[in-house]
Protein backbone atom coordinates (compact mmCIF):
# COMPACT_ATOMS: atom_id res chain seq x y z
CA UNK A 1 0.00 0.00 0.00
CA UNK A 2 1.24 3.48 -0.82
CA UNK A 3 1.63 6.30 1.66
CA UNK A 4 0.54 9.77 0.58
CA UNK A 5 1.84 12.87 2.34
CA UNK A 6 -0.44 15.81 1.76
CA UNK A 7 -2.78 18.41 3.16
CA UNK A 8 -6.50 18.85 2.83
CA UNK A 9 -5.73 22.50 2.01
CA UNK A 10 -3.88 21.45 -1.16
CA UNK A 11 -5.99 21.11 -4.34
CA UNK A 12 -3.61 18.54 -5.84
CA UNK A 13 -3.80 16.42 -2.68
CA UNK A 14 -7.59 16.57 -2.64
CA UNK A 15 -7.75 15.63 -6.31
CA UNK A 16 -5.32 12.75 -5.88
CA UNK A 17 -7.33 11.41 -2.94
CA UNK A 18 -10.51 11.83 -5.01
CA UNK A 19 -9.02 9.73 -7.81
CA UNK A 20 -7.68 7.09 -5.44
CA UNK A 21 -11.13 6.70 -3.91
CA UNK A 22 -12.87 6.68 -7.31
CA UNK A 23 -10.57 3.87 -8.44
CA UNK A 24 -10.71 2.00 -5.11
CA UNK A 25 -6.95 2.22 -4.59
CA UNK A 26 -6.00 1.68 -0.94
CA UNK A 27 -3.56 4.11 0.63
CA UNK A 28 -2.39 5.55 3.90
CA UNK A 29 -2.79 9.33 4.14
CA UNK A 30 -0.50 11.47 6.28
CA UNK A 31 -2.06 14.91 6.60
CA UNK A 32 0.94 17.15 7.25
CA UNK A 33 -1.24 20.02 8.48
CA UNK A 34 -3.12 17.83 10.93
CA UNK A 35 -0.43 17.44 13.58
CA UNK A 36 3.15 18.37 14.41
CA UNK A 37 4.32 14.71 14.30
CA UNK A 38 2.89 14.37 10.76
CA UNK A 39 4.60 17.58 9.66
CA UNK A 40 7.91 16.48 11.19
CA UNK A 41 7.65 13.10 9.47
CA UNK A 42 7.16 14.83 6.12
CA UNK A 43 9.89 17.42 6.71
CA UNK A 44 12.37 14.64 7.45
CA UNK A 45 11.68 13.24 3.96
CA UNK A 46 11.65 16.67 2.32
CA UNK A 47 14.93 17.72 3.90
CA UNK A 48 16.81 14.52 3.05
CA UNK A 49 15.51 13.15 -0.26
CA UNK A 50 16.94 14.35 -3.59
CA UNK A 51 13.52 14.22 -5.28
CA UNK A 52 12.60 17.36 -3.31
CA UNK A 53 15.60 19.46 -4.40
CA UNK A 54 13.81 21.19 -7.33
CA UNK A 55 10.74 21.70 -5.14
CA UNK A 56 12.78 23.32 -2.37
CA UNK A 57 14.60 25.56 -4.86
CA UNK A 58 11.28 26.68 -6.36
CA UNK A 59 9.89 27.50 -2.91
CA UNK A 60 7.17 24.88 -3.11
CA UNK A 61 6.02 22.36 -0.53
CA UNK A 62 6.23 19.09 -2.48
CA UNK A 63 2.84 17.54 -1.88
CA UNK A 64 1.24 15.24 -2.63
CA UNK A 65 4.24 13.00 -2.11
CA UNK A 66 3.58 9.37 -2.97
CA UNK A 67 5.77 6.78 -1.27
CA UNK A 68 5.70 3.22 -2.60
CA UNK A 69 6.11 0.23 -0.27
CA UNK A 70 9.69 -0.16 -1.54
CA UNK A 71 10.48 3.47 -0.62
CA UNK A 72 10.39 4.87 -4.17
CA UNK A 73 8.83 8.34 -4.28
CA UNK A 74 7.13 10.60 -6.78
CA UNK A 75 5.59 14.04 -6.62
CA UNK A 76 3.62 13.67 -9.87
CA UNK A 77 0.24 12.27 -8.87
CA UNK A 78 -1.23 12.47 -12.37
CA UNK A 79 1.66 10.47 -13.87
CA UNK A 80 1.35 7.96 -11.02
CA UNK A 81 -2.27 7.34 -11.98
CA UNK A 82 -1.51 7.16 -15.72
CA UNK A 83 1.33 4.68 -15.04
CA UNK A 84 -1.30 2.41 -13.50
CA UNK A 85 -3.62 2.62 -16.50
CA UNK A 86 -5.93 5.28 -15.08
CA UNK A 87 -6.36 7.61 -18.02
CA UNK A 88 -9.61 9.26 -16.97
CA UNK A 89 -8.32 11.57 -14.24
CA UNK A 90 -11.11 13.51 -12.55
CA UNK A 91 -10.94 16.77 -10.64
CA UNK A 92 -13.13 17.51 -7.63
CA UNK A 93 -12.65 21.25 -7.77
CA UNK A 94 -11.51 24.03 -10.07
CA UNK A 95 -7.81 23.74 -9.27
CA UNK A 96 -5.73 24.22 -12.39
CA UNK A 97 -4.04 21.09 -13.65
CA UNK A 98 -0.64 20.69 -12.02
CA UNK A 99 -1.31 23.31 -9.34
CA UNK A 100 1.22 23.30 -6.54
CA UNK A 101 1.28 25.20 -3.29
CA UNK A 102 4.18 27.54 -2.72
CA UNK A 103 5.64 28.23 0.70
CA UNK A 104 4.96 31.96 0.42
CA UNK A 105 1.29 31.37 -0.38
CA UNK A 106 1.37 33.16 -3.74
CA UNK A 107 0.17 30.12 -5.65
CA UNK A 108 -1.83 27.06 -4.83
PDB file of C-alpha atoms in Angstrom:
ATOM      1  CA  UNK A   1       0.000   0.000   0.000  1.00  0.00           C
ATOM      2  CA  UNK A   2       1.238   3.483  -0.824  1.00  0.00           C
ATOM      3  CA  UNK A   3       1.626   6.297   1.664  1.00  0.00           C
ATOM      4  CA  UNK A   4       0.543   9.768   0.582  1.00  0.00           C
ATOM      5  CA  UNK A   5       1.843  12.867   2.340  1.00  0.00           C
ATOM      6  CA  UNK A   6      -0.443  15.812   1.763  1.00  0.00           C
ATOM      7  CA  UNK A   7      -2.780  18.414   3.163  1.00  0.00           C
ATOM      8  CA  UNK A   8      -6.502  18.847   2.834  1.00  0.00           C
ATOM      9  CA  UNK A   9      -5.735  22.502   2.014  1.00  0.00           C
ATOM     10  CA  UNK A  10      -3.878  21.451  -1.160  1.00  0.00           C
ATOM     11  CA  UNK A  11      -5.986  21.107  -4.335  1.00  0.00           C
ATOM     12  CA  UNK A  12      -3.607  18.537  -5.844  1.00  0.00           C
ATOM     13  CA  UNK A  13      -3.798  16.425  -2.685  1.00  0.00           C
ATOM     14  CA  UNK A  14      -7.592  16.574  -2.637  1.00  0.00           C
ATOM     15  CA  UNK A  15      -7.748  15.631  -6.310  1.00  0.00           C
ATOM     16  CA  UNK A  16      -5.319  12.749  -5.881  1.00  0.00           C
ATOM     17  CA  UNK A  17      -7.330  11.407  -2.938  1.00  0.00           C
ATOM     18  CA  UNK A  18     -10.507  11.835  -5.011  1.00  0.00           C
ATOM     19  CA  UNK A  19      -9.022   9.730  -7.814  1.00  0.00           C
ATOM     20  CA  UNK A  20      -7.678   7.086  -5.442  1.00  0.00           C
ATOM     21  CA  UNK A  21     -11.134   6.696  -3.905  1.00  0.00           C
ATOM     22  CA  UNK A  22     -12.866   6.679  -7.314  1.00  0.00           C
ATOM     23  CA  UNK A  23     -10.567   3.867  -8.436  1.00  0.00           C
ATOM     24  CA  UNK A  24     -10.705   2.004  -5.115  1.00  0.00           C
ATOM     25  CA  UNK A  25      -6.950   2.217  -4.595  1.00  0.00           C
ATOM     26  CA  UNK A  26      -5.995   1.676  -0.939  1.00  0.00           C
ATOM     27  CA  UNK A  27      -3.560   4.111   0.634  1.00  0.00           C
ATOM     28  CA  UNK A  28      -2.393   5.554   3.903  1.00  0.00           C
ATOM     29  CA  UNK A  29      -2.788   9.326   4.143  1.00  0.00           C
ATOM     30  CA  UNK A  30      -0.498  11.468   6.285  1.00  0.00           C
ATOM     31  CA  UNK A  31      -2.062  14.913   6.603  1.00  0.00           C
ATOM     32  CA  UNK A  32       0.940  17.149   7.253  1.00  0.00           C
ATOM     33  CA  UNK A  33      -1.239  20.021   8.476  1.00  0.00           C
ATOM     34  CA  UNK A  34      -3.120  17.832  10.931  1.00  0.00           C
ATOM     35  CA  UNK A  35      -0.427  17.437  13.578  1.00  0.00           C
ATOM     36  CA  UNK A  36       3.148  18.371  14.408  1.00  0.00           C
ATOM     37  CA  UNK A  37       4.318  14.710  14.298  1.00  0.00           C
ATOM     38  CA  UNK A  38       2.891  14.373  10.759  1.00  0.00           C
ATOM     39  CA  UNK A  39       4.597  17.584   9.660  1.00  0.00           C
ATOM     40  CA  UNK A  40       7.910  16.479  11.188  1.00  0.00           C
ATOM     41  CA  UNK A  41       7.648  13.097   9.469  1.00  0.00           C
ATOM     42  CA  UNK A  42       7.158  14.828   6.115  1.00  0.00           C
ATOM     43  CA  UNK A  43       9.893  17.423   6.705  1.00  0.00           C
ATOM     44  CA  UNK A  44      12.367  14.639   7.452  1.00  0.00           C
ATOM     45  CA  UNK A  45      11.677  13.244   3.964  1.00  0.00           C
ATOM     46  CA  UNK A  46      11.647  16.674   2.322  1.00  0.00           C
ATOM     47  CA  UNK A  47      14.930  17.718   3.899  1.00  0.00           C
ATOM     48  CA  UNK A  48      16.814  14.520   3.053  1.00  0.00           C
ATOM     49  CA  UNK A  49      15.506  13.155  -0.258  1.00  0.00           C
ATOM     50  CA  UNK A  50      16.944  14.347  -3.589  1.00  0.00           C
ATOM     51  CA  UNK A  51      13.517  14.223  -5.275  1.00  0.00           C
ATOM     52  CA  UNK A  52      12.598  17.361  -3.306  1.00  0.00           C
ATOM     53  CA  UNK A  53      15.596  19.457  -4.398  1.00  0.00           C
ATOM     54  CA  UNK A  54      13.809  21.191  -7.327  1.00  0.00           C
ATOM     55  CA  UNK A  55      10.744  21.705  -5.139  1.00  0.00           C
ATOM     56  CA  UNK A  56      12.776  23.319  -2.374  1.00  0.00           C
ATOM     57  CA  UNK A  57      14.602  25.563  -4.856  1.00  0.00           C
ATOM     58  CA  UNK A  58      11.284  26.682  -6.357  1.00  0.00           C
ATOM     59  CA  UNK A  59       9.891  27.505  -2.909  1.00  0.00           C
ATOM     60  CA  UNK A  60       7.167  24.877  -3.112  1.00  0.00           C
ATOM     61  CA  UNK A  61       6.018  22.360  -0.530  1.00  0.00           C
ATOM     62  CA  UNK A  62       6.234  19.091  -2.478  1.00  0.00           C
ATOM     63  CA  UNK A  63       2.837  17.540  -1.884  1.00  0.00           C
ATOM     64  CA  UNK A  64       1.241  15.239  -2.633  1.00  0.00           C
ATOM     65  CA  UNK A  65       4.237  12.997  -2.108  1.00  0.00           C
ATOM     66  CA  UNK A  66       3.582   9.370  -2.968  1.00  0.00           C
ATOM     67  CA  UNK A  67       5.768   6.780  -1.272  1.00  0.00           C
ATOM     68  CA  UNK A  68       5.699   3.222  -2.597  1.00  0.00           C
ATOM     69  CA  UNK A  69       6.108   0.228  -0.266  1.00  0.00           C
ATOM     70  CA  UNK A  70       9.694  -0.155  -1.537  1.00  0.00           C
ATOM     71  CA  UNK A  71      10.480   3.470  -0.618  1.00  0.00           C
ATOM     72  CA  UNK A  72      10.385   4.874  -4.170  1.00  0.00           C
ATOM     73  CA  UNK A  73       8.828   8.345  -4.276  1.00  0.00           C
ATOM     74  CA  UNK A  74       7.135  10.601  -6.782  1.00  0.00           C
ATOM     75  CA  UNK A  75       5.590  14.037  -6.625  1.00  0.00           C
ATOM     76  CA  UNK A  76       3.621  13.670  -9.874  1.00  0.00           C
ATOM     77  CA  UNK A  77       0.235  12.266  -8.874  1.00  0.00           C
ATOM     78  CA  UNK A  78      -1.227  12.470 -12.373  1.00  0.00           C
ATOM     79  CA  UNK A  79       1.660  10.471 -13.872  1.00  0.00           C
ATOM     80  CA  UNK A  80       1.351   7.965 -11.016  1.00  0.00           C
ATOM     81  CA  UNK A  81      -2.273   7.342 -11.980  1.00  0.00           C
ATOM     82  CA  UNK A  82      -1.508   7.156 -15.721  1.00  0.00           C
ATOM     83  CA  UNK A  83       1.326   4.679 -15.043  1.00  0.00           C
ATOM     84  CA  UNK A  84      -1.303   2.413 -13.503  1.00  0.00           C
ATOM     85  CA  UNK A  85      -3.623   2.623 -16.500  1.00  0.00           C
ATOM     86  CA  UNK A  86      -5.934   5.285 -15.084  1.00  0.00           C
ATOM     87  CA  UNK A  87      -6.362   7.608 -18.024  1.00  0.00           C
ATOM     88  CA  UNK A  88      -9.607   9.258 -16.966  1.00  0.00           C
ATOM     89  CA  UNK A  89      -8.324  11.575 -14.245  1.00  0.00           C
ATOM     90  CA  UNK A  90     -11.105  13.508 -12.545  1.00  0.00           C
ATOM     91  CA  UNK A  91     -10.937  16.765 -10.636  1.00  0.00           C
ATOM     92  CA  UNK A  92     -13.127  17.508  -7.633  1.00  0.00           C
ATOM     93  CA  UNK A  93     -12.651  21.253  -7.769  1.00  0.00           C
ATOM     94  CA  UNK A  94     -11.512  24.029 -10.067  1.00  0.00           C
ATOM     95  CA  UNK A  95      -7.807  23.742  -9.270  1.00  0.00           C
ATOM     96  CA  UNK A  96      -5.726  24.219 -12.390  1.00  0.00           C
ATOM     97  CA  UNK A  97      -4.037  21.088 -13.646  1.00  0.00           C
ATOM     98  CA  UNK A  98      -0.640  20.694 -12.017  1.00  0.00           C
ATOM     99  CA  UNK A  99      -1.314  23.312  -9.343  1.00  0.00           C
ATOM    100  CA  UNK A 100       1.218  23.304  -6.539  1.00  0.00           C
ATOM    101  CA  UNK A 101       1.280  25.205  -3.293  1.00  0.00           C
ATOM    102  CA  UNK A 102       4.180  27.545  -2.720  1.00  0.00           C
ATOM    103  CA  UNK A 103       5.638  28.228   0.697  1.00  0.00           C
ATOM    104  CA  UNK A 104       4.962  31.955   0.418  1.00  0.00           C
ATOM    105  CA  UNK A 105       1.288  31.368  -0.376  1.00  0.00           C
ATOM    106  CA  UNK A 106       1.369  33.159  -3.739  1.00  0.00           C
ATOM    107  CA  UNK A 107       0.167  30.118  -5.651  1.00  0.00           C
ATOM    108  CA  UNK A 108      -1.827  27.064  -4.834  1.00  0.00           C
TER     109      UNK A 108
END
